[in-house]
Tab-separated table of C-alpha atoms and ligand atoms in Angstrom:
chain	number	residue	atom	x	y	z
A	406	MET	CA	-83.192	25.372	-36.721
A	407	ALA	CA	-82.586	27.738	-33.510
A	408	SER	CA	-83.841	31.118	-34.247
A	409	VAL	CA	-82.143	34.357	-33.029
A	410	ALA	CA	-85.730	35.772	-32.740
A	411	SER	CA	-85.657	34.674	-28.934
A	412	LEU	CA	-82.367	36.857	-27.856
A	413	PRO	CA	-82.418	40.045	-25.041
A	414	SER	CA	-81.690	43.007	-26.301
A	415	LEU	CA	-77.531	42.984	-26.271
A	416	PHE	CA	-77.270	41.705	-29.662
A	417	ALA	CA	-80.962	42.398	-30.813
A	418	ALA	CA	-80.308	43.225	-33.899
A	419	GLU	CA	-80.700	41.707	-37.702
A	420	ASP	CA	-78.386	38.389	-38.079
A	421	SER	CA	-75.983	39.927	-39.935
A	422	THR	CA	-75.183	42.592	-37.314
A	423	LEU	CA	-75.289	39.917	-34.614
A	424	PHE	CA	-73.113	38.127	-36.141
A	425	LYS	CA	-70.458	40.827	-36.746
A	426	GLN	CA	-71.221	41.823	-32.779
A	427	ILE	CA	-70.967	38.625	-32.006
A	428	LYS	CA	-66.837	37.882	-34.084
A	429	MET	CA	-66.188	41.120	-32.229
A	430	LYS	CA	-67.212	40.182	-28.311
A	431	GLY	CA	-67.055	36.066	-28.644
A	432	VAL	CA	-69.416	34.021	-27.417
A	433	LYS	CA	-69.142	34.191	-23.252
A	434	ALA	CA	-70.674	37.474	-24.135
A	435	LEU	CA	-73.611	35.887	-26.099
A	436	VAL	CA	-74.225	33.476	-23.493
A	437	ASP	CA	-73.635	35.795	-21.054
A	438	SER	CA	-76.554	37.276	-22.649
A	439	GLY	CA	-79.224	34.891	-21.245
A	440	ILE	CA	-79.288	32.720	-24.921
A	441	THR	CA	-81.434	29.912	-24.499
A	442	GLN	CA	-80.672	28.424	-28.111
A	443	ILE	CA	-77.831	28.824	-30.096
A	444	PRO	CA	-77.789	31.833	-33.382
A	445	ASP	CA	-78.228	29.470	-36.777
A	446	PHE	CA	-73.800	30.494	-37.627
A	447	TYR	CA	-72.475	28.414	-34.790
A	448	ILE	CA	-74.634	25.464	-36.054
A	449	LYS	CA	-72.059	23.341	-37.762
A	450	PRO	CA	-73.274	20.232	-41.030
A	451	VAL	CA	-74.173	17.713	-39.647
A	452	GLU	CA	-71.226	15.619	-40.796
A	453	ASP	CA	-69.102	17.785	-38.695
A	454	ARG	CA	-70.872	17.608	-35.726
A	455	ALA	CA	-69.609	14.731	-32.707
A	456	LEU	CA	-72.850	12.446	-32.388
A	457	GLU	CA	-72.952	10.113	-30.005
A	458	GLU	CA	-73.584	7.090	-33.126
A	459	ARG	CA	-70.439	7.833	-33.621
A	460	PRO	CA	-67.159	5.627	-31.804
A	461	LEU	CA	-66.082	7.191	-28.928
A	462	VAL	CA	-63.552	5.600	-27.896
A	463	ASP	CA	-62.759	6.007	-23.967
A	464	ASP	CA	-59.233	6.115	-22.251
A	465	GLN	CA	-56.585	5.130	-24.987
A	466	VAL	CA	-54.842	8.133	-25.332
A	467	PRO	CA	-50.802	6.801	-24.343
A	468	VAL	CA	-49.565	7.926	-20.158
A	469	ILE	CA	-46.534	7.963	-20.488
A	470	ASP	CA	-44.294	8.982	-16.634
A	471	PHE	CA	-41.680	11.124	-17.712
A	472	SER	CA	-39.935	10.314	-14.313
A	473	GLY	CA	-38.162	7.501	-15.896
A	474	ILE	CA	-36.525	10.183	-18.908
A	475	TYR	CA	-33.587	11.778	-15.862
A	476	ASP	CA	-32.322	8.288	-15.251
A	477	PRO	CA	-29.776	6.694	-17.453
A	478	VAL	CA	-30.930	2.647	-17.205
A	479	SER	CA	-35.171	3.446	-17.995
A	480	ARG	CA	-34.747	7.092	-20.588
A	481	SER	CA	-34.818	4.824	-23.567
A	482	ARG	CA	-38.073	3.216	-23.100
A	483	VAL	CA	-39.553	6.140	-22.274
A	484	VAL	CA	-38.136	7.553	-25.629
A	485	LYS	CA	-39.129	4.575	-27.271
A	486	ALA	CA	-43.089	4.965	-25.466
A	487	ILE	CA	-42.833	8.693	-26.706
A	488	GLY	CA	-42.121	7.591	-29.876
A	489	ASP	CA	-44.357	4.840	-30.073
A	490	ALA	CA	-47.087	6.846	-29.848
A	491	CYS	CA	-45.951	10.239	-32.176
A	492	LYS	CA	-45.847	7.175	-34.507
A	493	GLU	CA	-49.096	5.512	-33.607
A	494	TRP	CA	-51.681	7.871	-32.481
A	495	GLY	CA	-49.671	11.670	-32.793
A	496	VAL	CA	-50.848	12.334	-28.994
A	497	PHE	CA	-50.242	11.422	-25.714
A	498	GLN	CA	-50.161	12.309	-21.944
A	499	VAL	CA	-47.863	12.822	-20.096
A	500	ILE	CA	-47.096	12.873	-16.126
A	501	ASN	CA	-44.474	13.068	-13.606
A	502	HIS	CA	-43.157	16.029	-16.215
A	503	GLY	CA	-41.444	17.516	-13.236
A	504	VAL	CA	-44.320	21.469	-13.443
A	505	PRO	CA	-46.064	20.905	-10.035
A	506	LYS	CA	-49.941	20.779	-9.506
A	507	HIS	CA	-50.396	24.048	-7.912
A	508	VAL	CA	-48.496	26.382	-10.788
A	509	LEU	CA	-51.297	24.130	-12.897
A	510	GLN	CA	-54.211	25.024	-10.890
A	511	ASP	CA	-53.178	28.404	-10.639
A	512	MET	CA	-52.875	28.450	-14.577
A	513	ILE	CA	-56.107	27.164	-14.871
A	514	GLU	CA	-57.751	30.025	-12.319
A	515	VAL	CA	-56.324	32.806	-14.272
A	516	GLY	CA	-57.757	31.559	-17.125
A	517	HIS	CA	-60.852	32.046	-15.266
A	518	GLU	CA	-60.172	35.292	-13.909
A	519	PHE	CA	-59.013	36.690	-16.913
A	520	PHE	CA	-62.284	35.479	-19.740
A	521	ASN	CA	-64.672	36.774	-16.528
A	522	LEU	CA	-63.459	39.949	-16.335
A	523	PRO	CA	-65.660	42.728	-17.843
A	524	LEU	CA	-65.746	43.276	-21.843
A	525	GLU	CA	-64.305	46.552	-21.732
A	526	ASP	CA	-61.333	45.330	-20.283
A	527	LYS	CA	-60.887	42.149	-23.192
A	528	MET	CA	-62.048	44.162	-25.690
A	529	SER	CA	-58.954	46.080	-25.385
A	530	TYR	CA	-56.806	43.397	-26.937
A	531	TYR	CA	-59.377	42.583	-29.576
A	532	SER	CA	-57.942	41.899	-32.782
A	533	ASP	CA	-59.439	39.834	-35.709
A	534	ASP	CA	-56.049	39.179	-37.283
A	535	LEU	CA	-54.229	35.906	-36.208
A	536	SER	CA	-50.763	37.408	-36.710
A	537	GLN	CA	-51.268	39.820	-33.686
A	538	PRO	CA	-49.142	39.073	-31.674
A	539	VAL	CA	-51.156	39.825	-28.414
A	540	ARG	CA	-55.029	38.855	-29.420
A	541	PHE	CA	-58.203	38.506	-27.392
A	542	GLY	CA	-60.817	37.128	-30.039
A	543	THR	CA	-63.266	34.699	-31.216
A	544	SER	CA	-64.151	30.814	-32.903
A	545	TYR	CA	-60.915	30.341	-34.843
A	546	ASN	CA	-60.619	32.410	-38.106
A	547	PRO	CA	-64.119	34.698	-37.702
A	548	ALA	CA	-62.433	36.901	-40.745
A	549	LYS	CA	-63.339	34.028	-42.760
A	550	GLU	CA	-65.535	32.099	-41.139
A	551	THR	CA	-68.927	31.563	-41.792
A	552	ILE	CA	-70.070	29.412	-39.392
A	553	LEU	CA	-68.700	29.931	-35.587
A	554	GLU	CA	-66.282	27.791	-33.198
A	555	TRP	CA	-68.098	28.547	-29.711
A	556	ARG	CA	-64.515	29.356	-28.162
A	557	ASP	CA	-63.127	32.566	-26.327
A	558	VAL	CA	-59.032	32.815	-26.850
A	559	LEU	CA	-56.481	35.296	-25.248
A	560	ARG	CA	-52.893	34.101	-27.512
A	561	HIS	CA	-49.950	36.289	-26.932
A	562	PRO	CA	-45.729	34.969	-26.804
A	563	GLY	CA	-45.028	32.971	-24.547
A	564	SER	CA	-42.049	34.123	-23.823
A	565	ILE	CA	-40.905	35.539	-19.833
A	566	SER	CA	-38.273	38.408	-21.475
A	567	PRO	CA	-39.105	41.828	-19.616
A	568	GLU	CA	-40.262	42.445	-23.920
A	569	ALA	CA	-42.577	40.025	-24.130
A	570	VAL	CA	-43.931	39.582	-20.026
A	571	GLN	CA	-44.880	43.947	-20.730
A	572	LEU	CA	-46.967	43.125	-23.426
A	573	TRP	CA	-49.202	41.180	-21.580
A	574	PRO	CA	-52.613	42.463	-20.364
A	575	GLU	CA	-52.974	44.612	-17.449
A	576	LYS	CA	-56.140	42.606	-15.998
A	577	PRO	CA	-56.599	40.730	-13.365
A	578	GLU	CA	-54.495	41.319	-10.545
A	579	SER	CA	-53.641	37.617	-11.491
A	580	TYR	CA	-52.539	38.552	-14.371
A	581	ARG	CA	-50.804	41.749	-13.691
A	582	SER	CA	-48.724	40.774	-11.240
A	583	ARG	CA	-46.824	37.751	-13.818
A	584	GLU	CA	-46.208	35.982	-11.124
A	585	ASN	CA	-48.330	33.134	-12.171
A	586	THR	CA	-48.474	32.679	-15.816
A	587	THR	CA	-44.345	32.993	-14.945
A	588	ASN	CA	-44.549	30.073	-13.206
A	589	TYR	CA	-46.356	28.412	-15.254
A	590	LEU	CA	-44.076	29.728	-19.015
A	591	LYS	CA	-41.777	28.578	-16.689
A	592	GLY	CA	-41.869	24.837	-16.130
A	593	ALA	CA	-43.864	24.334	-19.654
A	594	LYS	CA	-40.652	25.429	-21.477
A	595	VAL	CA	-38.049	23.263	-19.110
A	596	PHE	CA	-39.895	20.457	-19.691
A	597	ALA	CA	-40.581	20.783	-23.828
A	598	GLU	CA	-36.599	20.829	-23.707
A	599	THR	CA	-36.373	17.335	-22.380
A	600	LEU	CA	-39.443	16.291	-24.110
A	601	PHE	CA	-37.551	17.771	-27.437
A	602	ALA	CA	-34.084	15.492	-27.055
A	603	ALA	CA	-36.284	12.737	-26.830
A	604	LEU	CA	-38.168	13.278	-29.443
A	605	SER	CA	-35.226	14.106	-31.271
A	606	GLU	CA	-33.014	11.020	-30.367
A	607	SER	CA	-36.263	9.099	-31.575
A	608	LEU	CA	-35.811	10.682	-34.387
A	609	GLY	CA	-32.164	8.872	-34.798
A	610	VAL	CA	-30.746	13.191	-34.352
A	611	GLN	CA	-28.313	14.284	-32.993
A	612	SER	CA	-31.018	15.764	-29.028
A	613	ASP	CA	-31.049	19.015	-29.791
A	614	TYR	CA	-31.915	19.508	-33.914
A	615	LEU	CA	-35.662	19.932	-32.659
A	616	GLN	CA	-34.878	22.446	-29.870
A	617	ASN	CA	-32.626	24.251	-32.036
A	618	ILE	CA	-35.606	24.473	-34.717
A	619	LEU	CA	-38.253	25.208	-32.051
A	620	THR	CA	-37.175	27.870	-30.419
A	621	GLU	CA	-40.368	29.781	-29.622
A	622	MET	CA	-43.340	29.391	-27.643
A	623	MET	CA	-46.883	30.710	-28.275
A	624	PHE	CA	-49.324	30.699	-26.063
A	625	GLY	CA	-53.073	30.739	-25.095
A	626	ILE	CA	-55.837	30.157	-22.732
A	627	ASN	CA	-59.027	28.763	-24.608
A	628	TYR	CA	-62.836	29.477	-22.753
A	629	TYR	CA	-65.375	27.017	-24.087
A	630	PRO	CA	-67.894	28.469	-22.012
A	631	TYR	CA	-71.505	26.067	-21.241
A	632	CYS	CA	-74.014	25.514	-24.488
A	633	PRO	CA	-77.361	25.374	-24.529
A	634	ASN	CA	-77.397	23.061	-27.919
A	635	PRO	CA	-73.409	21.489	-27.493
A	636	ASP	CA	-74.996	18.736	-30.099
A	637	LEU	CA	-75.294	21.269	-33.081
A	638	THR	CA	-72.239	22.875	-32.419
A	639	LEU	CA	-68.294	22.334	-31.808
A	640	GLY	CA	-65.485	24.482	-29.746
A	641	LEU	CA	-63.119	23.550	-31.778
A	642	SER	CA	-64.421	21.885	-35.288
A	643	ALA	CA	-61.952	18.710	-37.091
A	644	HIS	CA	-58.141	20.502	-36.972
A	645	SER	CA	-54.625	19.252	-36.865
A	646	ASP	CA	-52.106	22.163	-35.368
A	647	ALA	CA	-49.342	24.323	-37.746
A	648	SER	CA	-46.875	23.853	-35.076
A	649	GLY	CA	-44.636	21.255	-34.113
A	650	ILE	CA	-46.203	20.508	-31.083
A	651	THR	CA	-48.836	21.910	-29.006
A	652	ILE	CA	-48.348	20.828	-24.903
A	653	LEU	CA	-51.755	21.480	-24.124
A	654	LEU	CA	-53.709	21.192	-20.020
A	655	GLN	CA	-56.998	20.716	-19.538
A	656	ASP	CA	-59.288	21.287	-17.235
A	657	GLN	CA	-61.266	18.214	-15.108
A	658	ILE	CA	-64.761	18.994	-17.893
A	659	ALA	CA	-63.855	16.941	-21.211
A	660	GLY	CA	-63.871	17.993	-24.599
A	661	LEU	CA	-61.098	17.076	-26.581
A	662	GLN	CA	-61.400	14.028	-28.747
A	663	VAL	CA	-58.696	12.813	-31.303
A	664	LEU	CA	-58.961	10.724	-34.687
A	665	ARG	CA	-57.319	7.630	-34.965
A	666	GLU	CA	-57.569	5.000	-37.438
A	667	GLY	CA	-60.958	6.842	-38.983
A	668	ARG	CA	-62.585	6.617	-35.390
A	669	TRP	CA	-62.408	9.070	-32.513
A	670	TYR	CA	-61.183	8.982	-28.846
A	671	LEU	CA	-61.664	10.893	-25.796
A	672	VAL	CA	-58.357	12.333	-23.818
A	673	GLN	CA	-59.410	11.870	-20.413
A	674	PRO	CA	-58.954	15.297	-18.287
A	675	ARG	CA	-56.196	14.462	-16.238
A	676	SER	CA	-55.183	17.500	-13.469
A	677	ASP	CA	-51.662	15.702	-13.810
A	678	ALA	CA	-50.755	15.488	-17.286
A	679	PHE	CA	-49.841	17.907	-19.979
A	680	VAL	CA	-51.807	16.467	-23.446
A	681	ILE	CA	-48.904	16.748	-26.592
A	682	ASN	CA	-50.146	16.607	-30.152
A	683	VAL	CA	-47.737	16.618	-32.777
A	684	GLY	CA	-48.150	19.325	-34.643
A	685	ASP	CA	-47.622	19.863	-38.783
A	686	GLN	CA	-44.397	20.798	-39.022
A	687	LEU	CA	-43.038	18.035	-36.789
A	688	GLU	CA	-44.843	15.554	-38.891
A	689	ILE	CA	-42.768	17.224	-41.648
A	690	LEU	CA	-39.469	17.796	-40.486
A	691	SER	CA	-40.094	13.420	-39.832
A	692	ASN	CA	-41.188	12.995	-43.626
A	693	GLY	CA	-44.619	11.556	-42.274
A	694	ARG	CA	-42.508	9.208	-39.276
A	695	PHE	CA	-44.890	10.946	-36.625
A	696	LYS	CA	-48.456	11.619	-38.341
A	697	SER	CA	-49.237	15.190	-36.535
A	698	VAL	CA	-53.097	14.352	-35.420
A	699	GLU	CA	-56.459	15.631	-36.269
A	700	HIS	CA	-58.337	16.560	-32.985
A	701	ARG	CA	-61.670	18.681	-31.881
A	702	VAL	CA	-63.154	20.105	-29.066
A	703	THR	CA	-66.812	19.340	-27.730
A	704	VAL	CA	-69.042	22.079	-25.145
A	705	ASN	CA	-70.969	21.356	-22.714
A	706	LYS	CA	-74.386	22.011	-21.589
A	707	GLU	CA	-74.349	23.133	-17.786
A	708	LYS	CA	-69.631	23.726	-17.799
A	709	THR	CA	-67.595	26.191	-19.325
A	710	ARG	CA	-64.392	24.274	-19.836
A	711	ILE	CA	-60.500	24.929	-20.005
A	712	SER	CA	-57.313	24.466	-21.618
A	713	ILE	CA	-54.400	26.378	-21.850
A	714	GLY	CA	-52.029	25.853	-24.739
A	715	ILE	CA	-48.370	26.393	-25.595
A	716	LEU	CA	-47.976	26.141	-29.656
A	717	CYS	CA	-44.171	24.959	-29.875
A	718	VAL	CA	-42.958	26.757	-32.771
A	719	PRO	CA	-40.050	27.869	-35.352
A	720	LEU	CA	-39.103	31.484	-36.179
A	721	GLY	CA	-41.140	32.414	-39.172
A	722	ASP	CA	-38.104	32.184	-41.914
A	723	THR	CA	-36.990	28.788	-40.741
A	724	ARG	CA	-37.151	26.891	-43.463
A	725	ILE	CA	-39.074	23.584	-42.607
A	726	ALA	CA	-38.600	19.970	-44.743
A	727	PRO	CA	-37.503	16.751	-43.960
A	728	ILE	CA	-34.816	16.172	-42.029
A	729	SER	CA	-32.093	14.904	-44.562
A	730	GLY	CA	-31.052	11.433	-41.686
A	731	LEU	CA	-34.429	10.961	-43.116
A	732	ILE	CA	-34.422	10.748	-46.120
A	733	ASP	CA	-33.482	7.167	-48.174
A	734	GLU	CA	-33.784	5.762	-50.650
A	735	SER	CA	-36.652	3.508	-49.716
A	736	HIS	CA	-37.740	6.624	-47.701
A	737	PRO	CA	-38.492	9.537	-50.361
A	738	PRO	CA	-39.526	12.759	-48.968
A	739	MET	CA	-42.915	12.870	-48.587
A	740	TYR	CA	-43.019	17.052	-48.344
A	741	ARG	CA	-41.682	19.814	-49.671
A	742	GLU	CA	-40.358	22.129	-48.527
A	743	VAL	CA	-41.325	25.696	-47.287
A	744	ILE	CA	-41.168	28.280	-45.130
A	745	PHE	CA	-42.780	28.442	-41.822
A	746	LYS	CA	-44.186	32.193	-42.110
A	747	GLU	CA	-45.950	30.662	-45.831
A	748	TYR	CA	-46.790	28.006	-44.078
A	749	LEU	CA	-48.984	30.305	-41.030
A	750	GLY	CA	-50.174	31.908	-43.893
A	751	HIS	CA	-52.242	28.942	-45.407
A	752	TYR	CA	-52.985	28.158	-42.383
A	753	PHE	CA	-54.567	31.439	-41.801
A	754	SER	CA	-56.768	31.666	-44.555
A	755	LYS	CA	-59.485	29.867	-44.492
A	756	GLN	CA	-61.979	27.807	-41.374
A	757	HIS	CA	-59.915	24.540	-39.395
A	758	ASN	CA	-60.909	22.621	-42.208
A	759	ARG	CA	-59.196	18.904	-40.967
A	760	LYS	CA	-55.297	18.099	-42.080
A	761	SER	CA	-56.194	20.742	-45.277
A	762	SER	CA	-52.572	22.586	-45.022
A	763	ILE	CA	-50.284	19.467	-44.656
A	764	ASP	CA	-51.465	18.706	-47.380
A	765	SER	CA	-51.008	21.591	-49.444
A	766	VAL	CA	-46.910	20.384	-49.074
A	767	ARG	CA	-47.194	16.767	-49.526
A	768	LEU	CA	-45.253	15.793	-52.210
A	769	LYS	CA	-47.686	13.328	-54.925
A	770	PHE	CA	-46.017	10.156	-56.476
B	2254	LIG	C1	-55.922	24.189	-30.376
B	2254	LIG	C2	-56.440	23.266	-29.641
B	2254	LIG	C3	-57.530	21.781	-27.157
B	2254	LIG	C4	-58.443	21.949	-26.321
B	2254	LIG	O1	-55.988	25.061	-29.248
B	2254	LIG	O2	-55.638	24.137	-31.134
B	2254	LIG	O3	-57.103	22.041	-30.244
B	2254	LIG	O4	-58.689	21.537	-25.552
B	2254	LIG	N1	-56.864	22.739	-28.168
B	2254	LIG	O5	-58.656	23.015	-26.183
B	2255	LIG	NI1	-55.603	22.162	-31.916
């Protein structure tokens, strides 16, 4: 087992003090202190680790070319491909989504600039309360975890209204100008609405159905520093997202894996693609026709990885239940109705635990 004995002075303290410190300062601060081994409280149980002898199948996650969506002739083909991917995988990549490549690259760059700020600057946004709208934090839910995730994160609302934008960080300069993040969010919103229409059509409901439910965007930058013992820990443990859908941009460093029929698949990094995850709310709304995907993140010995996530979610008071048009005698409701903020309360009450939140609203027969 790794020991904390060799840690340099920034964190030289008793284990419990170290644990408390890191839960606030984050894993980048730990790495910057020059550790050569990870502390014990990052070591995952063997059965949760991403061990190489397990099957990890490359590059099979569907890649869907979105350019046909605006053409009446090819639209139905794209809609079908999206529906099939949501049923069979719960995840797919989209290319030709309409957001220019330089906007994607700039967003990743802004992410690096934010996490490279001095710790004091980031700490002014620190909170361990996951419901805080603007938050710098680490791991997933440090208040509830005994083993931490190898990740730091910045979260804020994804709206570009003046009231929302003024809450964004003031540093670095690339954030203060608001320009890059605003461009990114504008582009992602246009794409999201087009995607919601395609998903609605694929479910056979009116095209604005999902857009009227998934009205909010929550924005996050995930930062996974390089790690001296990548085989012992994870950037994020296996989980499904609480969102309706998640729009994710990965950098060029592999790390995201998805579970399908008991096997883990790598989501191959593509600088031109968005990764789309079906989240738990869409699984409920679709009455199980679409499946939220279980996924996890591995870390890297040499390289720091960044991803940009947008969780497309309902307002807190929204009632989420299987769409009535998707229920009939041979398709009884598979989930009970739940108010979204109560769902989040369950989701945030624990560490990442596979699909345990959606399991709690599943109706048993
Ligand atoms: C998440 C997530 C994946 C990634 O933020 O919920 O699963 O590749 N991120 O960072
Ligand atoms: Ni996730």
